[in-house]
């Protein structure tokens, strides 16, 4: 049946009958109703499937904005992610297939991974890492990066992965905010066949940060690295000299597992805190029900350990569920634009989790490349991170899953704060290109106006959640007030997601984009304030304003307007220098696509920059109600 026909006959594109019948979740509406009617019972039943060294006395305690799950229970997520498989029938099952751009592959079983993690944990313990200590991980997407996260968690310490590619300023801010005692870093990463320098960034960030006691280096530089300093250790040597003698340290269900920094509307990144118990239960639940993973599936998540999708769906949930996951360091279109499909064919990948920006890029390359590969194993492609435009969604149905006859494309919306999918189109309901889907089990989502009143179906407003679920964040590290602000922003004690959305009579949500000054560049969340302060830290710049402009592949690109300091001249060299400066401070993902010099910026009377006006001018649109100019 042709795709146009599928769209004509029904309310959207259904999953093929065979896939839908075999789906782990058969009735989303009934499951959703059950989850909201009695969350204690619902999540209590899910949680029973995991190992706990001490049971909970109550499932949930909730007083806005604070929520706790599995009260009094003790566990360690790595006991569930590693030991219960390594000591059982899945001991020799593959945990990861790790690939490099040059085609090199390494596979590791659950038994071997537990051994590696336990050794590394022992090594870290010898460096003084213990329960509650913070460890920054600045590692490329490698087995060693994943093992670092697990080793830290095994000790009951708290990891904070900084995407290996963020710049000096961003890394420094995160080390300081977390108060990290140890850093585990790679000397280089690899992308597009070339080494990406990481060691230089760490070396530049560290001076003066006395809080850091040790650096563990994962070294891959050809010809050897620079000599190690007194407080530095080689990753491999540390593993080799340590015994696999660290059992998972039992911690409270509410004990922090990780801090992951994300951009807010101020220049200071927010340290989103997730905990062992709830994060494990909720992300694993959605791995089975939403991403539909079966025990013997091969899963490929194309994100990175530096982002929340990597935490939840490269590392923790697939391991907790004993799945085999493919990870690949480098660019998804290198060394050739068809490489992704060769990977699917070679490893018979069943489920892919990627980003809309990747689908748009594949669409740009054309349908011949996927047509050349055998994609018969592929039954589900889930995408999240930014709006999935209907054209890319339709193209993916047509060319990646055989006109919807073999598989399904599932949009899903979530945030670093939420740990796992909250809105989405599971296999049991039709996809409607342009819409994200329904609220998933546990999620009580509404579209409201700024007074907190629900808007009628068919209309738009701001997206809010009326209750927490186990894998929702607990606090902002060191700043609980900032967590409260999510719940205070809109009247009615709801969590304000910061997104603009609409809903329809069938309960499908459409998420349009951020309602605040946060950009989404290729699925990466970048605060305009972060880029502005990076620009202003350059000696030539007095003031800067940054906006997002539409980009056909990346979704949004960054455009900066700058006022120069007296005596400085606008030259192409200066523009190049400013771009370089932002990359140095924040990393390549925050690279402005254009920088223009202006004499003045539109401002409110109170001095706030009106980015909305700049955006409207840029796009040739009416800026709408400009009453804020009178503030
Ligand atoms: P992050 O915390 O970096 O994952 O970014 C979360 C933000 O990405 C959300 O607040 C949305 O603005 C956007 N986002 C994530 N998933 C989707 C989606 N499926 N559709 C539209 N926007 C999305």
XYZ file of C-alpha atoms in Angstrom, residues 105-452:
348
model
C 34.749 -3.313 16.361
C 34.928 -4.526 19.931
C 32.194 -6.516 21.628
C 31.777 -7.120 25.320
C 29.557 -9.561 27.196
C 27.713 -8.821 30.416
C 30.211 -10.996 32.316
C 33.199 -9.134 30.867
C 31.624 -5.725 31.359
C 30.959 -6.415 35.041
C 34.593 -7.422 35.420
C 35.855 -4.257 33.713
C 33.548 -1.988 35.719
C 34.431 -3.666 38.995
C 38.175 -3.258 38.313
C 37.774 0.369 37.367
C 35.623 0.971 40.456
C 38.358 -0.593 42.559
C 40.917 1.704 40.923
C 38.765 4.763 41.529
C 38.273 3.708 45.145
C 42.074 3.621 45.505
C 42.053 7.272 44.388
C 39.667 8.103 47.211
C 36.330 8.047 45.364
C 33.500 7.041 47.693
C 29.770 7.401 48.273
C 28.469 10.829 47.249
C 31.739 12.065 45.676
C 31.404 13.738 42.289
C 33.392 12.560 39.272
C 33.403 14.452 35.973
C 33.576 12.227 32.904
C 34.865 13.965 29.776
C 35.093 10.946 27.539
C 34.326 10.180 23.909
C 31.626 7.630 23.089
C 33.664 4.527 23.896
C 33.332 1.416 25.990
C 35.698 3.075 28.455
C 33.406 6.119 28.704
C 30.449 3.861 29.460
C 32.473 1.804 31.956
C 33.494 5.038 33.701
C 29.874 5.964 34.331
C 29.075 2.501 35.641
C 32.170 2.335 37.871
C 31.333 5.658 39.503
C 27.727 4.567 40.054
C 28.886 1.219 41.465
C 30.717 3.072 44.234
C 27.648 5.150 45.072
C 29.553 8.182 43.781
C 27.855 10.649 41.416
C 28.951 11.075 37.814
C 28.570 14.142 35.710
C 29.328 13.483 32.074
C 30.360 16.554 30.139
C 29.935 16.038 26.402
C 33.464 15.584 25.022
C 33.377 18.540 22.729
C 32.126 21.232 25.090
C 34.679 23.996 25.455
C 36.975 25.167 28.239
C 34.511 27.564 29.863
C 31.667 25.031 29.893
C 33.892 22.297 31.337
C 35.296 24.560 34.034
C 31.826 25.749 35.122
C 30.647 22.159 35.464
C 33.703 20.960 37.411
C 33.283 23.835 39.843
C 29.530 23.571 40.232
C 29.706 19.815 40.847
C 32.749 20.125 43.113
C 34.346 17.195 41.316
C 37.138 15.343 43.083
C 38.243 13.247 40.123
C 38.083 13.708 36.345
C 38.104 10.837 33.902
C 38.986 12.160 30.474
C 40.041 11.044 27.032
C 43.114 12.678 25.499
C 41.455 12.695 22.081
C 38.193 11.729 20.435
C 37.679 10.772 16.784
C 35.332 12.423 14.336
C 35.345 12.428 10.555
C 38.583 10.484 10.507
C 40.454 13.062 12.528
C 41.481 13.245 16.174
C 39.556 15.789 18.249
C 41.686 17.376 20.939
C 40.321 16.930 24.456
C 43.412 16.935 26.632
C 44.254 20.527 25.770
C 40.771 21.591 26.875
C 41.069 19.809 30.240
C 44.600 21.150 30.749
C 43.366 24.670 30.151
C 40.307 24.285 32.397
C 42.050 22.785 35.424
C 44.576 25.335 36.735
C 43.262 26.882 39.933
C 40.587 24.228 40.463
C 41.995 22.791 43.697
C 38.919 20.699 44.273
C 40.141 18.209 41.638
C 42.535 15.712 43.205
C 43.151 13.274 40.323
C 42.792 13.015 36.580
C 42.458 9.584 34.966
C 43.493 9.685 31.291
C 42.167 7.344 28.652
C 44.971 7.748 26.120
C 44.742 6.918 22.429
C 47.018 9.489 20.843
C 49.278 7.963 18.212
C 52.885 7.915 19.340
C 51.920 8.268 23.019
C 50.695 11.221 24.995
C 52.382 13.879 27.026
C 54.069 12.687 30.260
C 51.588 12.272 33.100
C 51.747 14.719 35.997
C 51.937 13.765 39.683
C 48.181 13.569 40.267
C 47.419 11.885 36.929
C 46.835 8.182 36.242
C 46.562 6.169 33.044
C 43.101 4.610 32.614
C 44.320 1.252 31.338
C 47.075 0.974 33.956
C 44.530 1.712 36.679
C 42.242 -1.055 35.405
C 45.118 -3.500 35.033
C 46.478 -3.014 38.501
C 43.046 -3.245 40.176
C 41.102 -6.343 41.147
C 37.469 -6.913 40.174
C 36.541 -6.826 43.833
C 33.979 -4.029 44.116
C 30.441 -5.185 44.810
C 27.723 -2.649 44.030
C 27.528 -0.308 47.022
C 23.962 -0.388 48.291
C 22.496 3.081 48.384
C 19.115 4.567 49.093
C 16.651 4.502 46.217
C 16.777 8.337 46.290
C 20.584 8.532 46.273
C 21.853 10.690 43.366
C 23.102 8.666 40.411
C 24.204 11.518 38.202
C 24.193 15.226 37.571
C 23.719 16.256 33.962
C 24.072 19.911 33.082
C 21.677 21.515 30.676
C 21.035 25.038 29.481
C 18.449 27.255 31.046
C 17.434 30.788 30.269
C 20.224 32.238 32.406
C 23.893 31.798 31.580
C 24.426 29.371 34.479
C 23.906 25.731 33.485
C 21.483 23.688 35.570
C 22.779 20.510 37.172
C 19.831 18.166 36.718
C 19.932 15.423 39.373
C 18.608 11.884 38.766
C 18.590 9.087 41.357
C 19.280 5.322 41.393
C 15.825 3.860 42.099
C 13.279 5.877 40.138
C 15.547 6.468 37.142
C 16.149 2.728 36.835
C 12.491 1.750 37.124
C 11.077 4.424 34.809
C 13.649 4.319 32.002
C 13.596 0.502 31.871
C 9.777 0.524 31.782
C 9.791 2.775 28.699
C 12.575 0.780 27.028
C 10.222 -2.173 26.972
C 6.891 -0.466 26.410
C 7.743 2.509 24.224
C 10.936 1.476 22.428
C 9.521 -2.060 22.307
C 12.823 -3.856 22.951
C 12.697 -7.655 23.128
C 15.318 -9.785 24.921
C 17.273 -10.731 21.807
C 16.974 -7.492 19.888
C 19.899 -5.435 18.657
C 19.391 -1.809 19.605
C 21.283 1.152 18.185
C 21.043 4.456 19.960
C 22.938 7.116 17.990
C 23.130 9.665 20.802
C 26.210 10.240 22.971
C 26.919 9.587 26.646
C 27.166 13.374 27.002
C 23.375 13.760 26.636
C 20.430 12.455 28.601
C 19.379 10.093 25.806
C 22.804 8.482 26.122
C 22.469 8.119 29.894
C 19.024 6.547 29.673
C 19.161 4.657 26.381
C 22.784 3.903 25.587
C 23.886 3.027 29.084
C 21.382 2.358 31.831
C 18.023 1.104 30.555
C 19.397 -1.290 27.900
C 21.821 -2.769 30.448
C 19.171 -3.022 33.144
C 17.077 -4.959 30.630
C 19.973 -7.119 29.401
C 19.822 -5.882 25.781
C 22.648 -5.708 23.197
C 23.343 -2.125 22.147
C 25.426 -0.834 19.247
C 27.494 2.277 19.918
C 29.527 4.064 17.309
C 32.033 6.836 17.927
C 32.182 9.585 15.308
C 29.871 11.029 12.685
C 26.895 9.022 11.475
C 27.636 9.927 7.839
C 31.363 9.161 7.877
C 33.305 7.625 6.126
C 30.381 7.494 3.693
C 26.826 8.821 3.827
C 25.396 5.307 3.636
C 27.374 3.945 6.593
C 24.358 3.939 8.965
C 22.521 1.495 6.709
C 25.587 -0.719 6.401
C 25.687 -0.896 10.209
C 21.987 -1.867 10.329
C 22.549 -4.543 7.710
C 25.692 -5.948 9.280
C 24.348 -6.184 12.821
C 20.707 -6.794 11.941
C 19.630 -3.844 14.040
C 15.979 -4.085 15.100
C 15.395 -0.737 16.765
C 17.148 2.603 16.194
C 16.862 5.623 18.458
C 18.059 8.776 16.700
C 17.299 12.485 16.269
C 15.189 14.313 13.670
C 18.308 16.124 12.509
C 19.777 12.744 11.469
C 16.598 11.848 9.534
C 16.729 15.206 7.746
C 20.343 14.590 6.851
C 19.539 11.106 5.508
C 16.689 12.626 3.526
C 19.135 15.119 2.017
C 21.459 12.294 0.950
C 18.566 10.636 -0.896
C 16.705 7.351 -0.859
C 19.254 5.390 -2.933
C 21.536 4.800 0.032
C 19.039 3.016 2.320
C 17.659 1.221 -0.760
C 21.067 -0.370 -1.337
C 21.174 -2.006 2.104
C 19.209 -4.880 3.581
C 17.142 -3.202 6.284
C 14.782 -6.120 6.786
C 15.636 -6.406 10.496
C 14.555 -2.836 11.237
C 11.071 -2.539 12.740
C 11.197 0.691 14.731
C 12.944 4.053 14.448
C 12.324 6.287 17.443
C 13.283 9.946 17.239
C 13.478 12.621 19.921
C 15.221 15.838 20.812
C 13.512 18.416 18.591
C 10.416 18.727 16.432
C 10.186 16.054 13.741
C 8.927 17.810 10.645
C 6.204 15.928 8.729
C 8.297 15.680 5.528
C 11.167 13.938 7.309
C 8.710 11.653 9.113
C 6.986 10.667 5.862
C 10.294 10.208 4.077
C 11.471 7.876 6.852
C 8.256 5.828 6.644
C 8.637 5.575 2.914
C 12.316 4.819 2.546
C 13.505 3.324 5.813
C 10.650 1.006 6.761
C 9.286 0.092 3.341
C 6.316 2.458 3.130
C 5.281 1.509 6.640
C 4.899 -2.133 5.617
C 7.868 -3.366 7.642
C 8.224 -0.920 10.492
C 7.250 2.263 12.256
C 8.592 5.744 13.023
C 7.890 6.846 16.597
C 8.301 10.457 17.620
C 8.849 11.060 21.331
C 9.192 14.180 23.404
C 11.188 14.513 26.574
C 13.835 16.561 28.314
C 16.982 16.122 30.380
C 14.761 16.840 33.370
C 12.392 13.971 32.599
C 14.892 11.132 32.109
C 12.705 9.241 29.616
C 9.936 9.702 27.042
C 6.841 11.574 28.223
C 4.823 12.102 25.030
C 5.059 9.810 22.056
C 3.581 7.474 19.524
C 4.040 3.884 20.669
C 3.552 1.108 18.120
C -0.044 0.518 19.165
C -1.347 3.884 17.877
C -1.014 5.508 14.458
C 1.709 8.090 13.845
C 0.473 11.490 12.746
C 3.317 13.321 11.029
C 3.725 16.667 12.749
C 2.304 15.507 16.081
C 4.414 13.907 18.805
C 1.709 11.604 20.175
C -0.100 10.851 23.404
C 0.947 11.284 27.010
C 2.758 8.082 27.973
C 1.989 6.037 31.091
C 2.753 7.957 34.277
C 2.566 11.292 32.495
C -0.259 13.711 33.214
C 0.329 16.330 30.512
C -1.803 19.375 29.765
C -1.682 22.425 27.542
C -2.465 25.533 29.561
C -2.439 29.290 29.217
C -0.135 31.422 31.321
C -2.767 31.518 34.081
C -2.646 27.754 34.315
